[in-house]
């Protein structure tokens, strides 16, 4: 269960970062 607690936050952060990167790329274009 400890692994899940560590993985879920990492996945959520990765998703948020991915969304921000896409928004930045669109804004630059």
mmCIF file of N, CA and C in Angstrom:
data_model
loop_
_atom_site.group_PDB
_atom_site.id
_atom_site.type_symbol
_atom_site.label_atom_id
_atom_site.label_comp_id
_atom_site.label_asym_id
_atom_site.label_seq_id
_atom_site.Cartn_x
_atom_site.Cartn_y
_atom_site.Cartn_z
ATOM 1 N N UNK A 1 0.846 -1.207 0.000
ATOM 2 C CA UNK A 1 0.000 0.000 0.000
ATOM 3 C C UNK A 1 0.880 1.256 0.000
ATOM 4 N N UNK A 2 2.049 1.164 0.620
ATOM 5 C CA UNK A 2 2.924 2.340 0.642
ATOM 6 C C UNK A 2 3.314 2.741 -0.784
ATOM 7 N N UNK A 3 3.525 1.739 -1.648
ATOM 8 C CA UNK A 3 3.916 2.056 -3.024
ATOM 9 C C UNK A 3 2.820 2.852 -3.726
ATOM 10 N N UNK A 4 1.568 2.468 -3.520
ATOM 11 C CA UNK A 4 0.466 3.191 -4.155
ATOM 12 C C UNK A 4 0.434 4.634 -3.679
ATOM 13 N N UNK A 5 0.672 4.843 -2.385
ATOM 14 C CA UNK A 5 0.644 6.216 -1.847
ATOM 15 C C UNK A 5 1.734 7.064 -2.480
ATOM 16 N N UNK A 6 2.843 6.421 -2.833
ATOM 17 C CA UNK A 6 3.941 7.177 -3.454
ATOM 18 C C UNK A 6 3.696 7.377 -4.947
ATOM 19 N N UNK A 7 3.085 6.372 -5.578
ATOM 20 C CA UNK A 7 2.878 6.434 -7.032
ATOM 21 C C UNK A 7 1.767 7.418 -7.409
ATOM 22 N N UNK A 8 0.648 7.377 -6.702
ATOM 23 C CA UNK A 8 -0.486 8.231 -7.081
ATOM 24 C C UNK A 8 -0.105 9.710 -7.120
ATOM 25 N N UNK A 9 0.536 10.268 -6.098
ATOM 26 C CA UNK A 9 0.916 11.688 -6.150
ATOM 27 C C UNK A 9 1.857 11.964 -7.317
ATOM 28 N N UNK A 10 2.784 11.062 -7.573
ATOM 29 C CA UNK A 10 3.727 11.264 -8.678
ATOM 30 C C UNK A 10 2.976 11.306 -10.004
ATOM 31 N N UNK A 11 1.999 10.424 -10.164
ATOM 32 C CA UNK A 11 1.223 10.391 -11.416
ATOM 33 C C UNK A 11 0.417 11.673 -11.573
ATOM 34 N N UNK A 12 -0.220 12.117 -10.491
ATOM 35 C CA UNK A 12 -1.034 13.338 -10.561
ATOM 36 C C UNK A 12 -0.151 14.526 -10.907
ATOM 37 N N UNK A 13 1.034 14.597 -10.317
ATOM 38 C CA UNK A 13 1.948 15.714 -10.602
ATOM 39 C C UNK A 13 2.387 15.665 -12.059
ATOM 40 N N UNK A 14 2.681 14.466 -12.549
ATOM 41 C CA UNK A 14 3.113 14.319 -13.942
ATOM 42 C C UNK A 14 2.007 14.780 -14.884
ATOM 43 N N UNK A 15 0.763 14.446 -14.558
ATOM 44 C CA UNK A 15 -0.365 14.853 -15.404
ATOM 45 C C UNK A 15 -0.493 16.371 -15.406
ATOM 46 N N UNK A 16 -0.377 16.967 -14.225
ATOM 47 C CA UNK A 16 -0.492 18.434 -14.134
ATOM 48 C C UNK A 16 0.629 19.093 -14.924
ATOM 49 N N UNK A 17 1.843 18.582 -14.786
ATOM 50 C CA UNK A 17 2.970 19.161 -15.524
ATOM 51 C C UNK A 17 2.753 19.005 -17.020
ATOM 52 N N UNK A 18 2.260 17.845 -17.441
ATOM 53 C CA UNK A 18 2.022 17.612 -18.865
ATOM 54 C C UNK A 18 0.998 18.604 -19.404
ATOM 55 N N UNK A 19 -0.056 18.863 -18.615
ATOM 56 C CA UNK A 19 -1.081 19.812 -19.061
ATOM 57 C C UNK A 19 -0.481 21.203 -19.185
ATOM 58 N N UNK A 20 0.338 21.610 -18.208
ATOM 59 C CA UNK A 20 0.921 22.954 -18.254
ATOM 60 C C UNK A 20 1.851 23.071 -19.453
ATOM 61 N N UNK A 21 2.610 22.014 -19.743
ATOM 62 C CA UNK A 21 3.529 22.057 -20.888
ATOM 63 C C UNK A 21 2.741 22.229 -22.180
ATOM 64 N N UNK A 22 1.635 21.501 -22.307
ATOM 65 C CA UNK A 22 0.828 21.615 -23.528
ATOM 66 C C UNK A 22 0.275 23.030 -23.659
ATOM 67 N N UNK A 23 -0.180 23.602 -22.537
ATOM 68 C CA UNK A 23 -0.735 24.958 -22.578
ATOM 69 C C UNK A 23 0.348 25.951 -22.985
ATOM 70 N N UNK A 24 1.557 25.770 -22.453
ATOM 71 C CA UNK A 24 2.655 26.690 -22.791
ATOM 72 C C UNK A 24 2.982 26.588 -24.276
ATOM 73 N N UNK A 25 3.037 25.368 -24.794
ATOM 74 C CA UNK A 25 3.352 25.189 -26.216
ATOM 75 C C UNK A 25 2.280 25.858 -27.078
ATOM 76 N N UNK A 26 1.014 25.696 -26.696
ATOM 77 C CA UNK A 26 -0.066 26.313 -27.480
ATOM 78 C C UNK A 26 0.030 27.827 -27.392
ATOM 79 N N UNK A 27 0.362 28.337 -26.202
ATOM 80 C CA UNK A 27 0.451 29.790 -26.018
ATOM 81 C C UNK A 27 1.587 30.355 -26.871
ATOM 82 N N UNK A 28 2.703 29.625 -26.954
ATOM 83 C CA UNK A 28 3.843 30.120 -27.735
ATOM 84 C C UNK A 28 3.499 30.148 -29.212
ATOM 85 N N UNK A 29 2.746 29.152 -29.666
ATOM 86 C CA UNK A 29 2.381 29.116 -31.078
ATOM 87 C C UNK A 29 1.417 30.256 -31.386
#
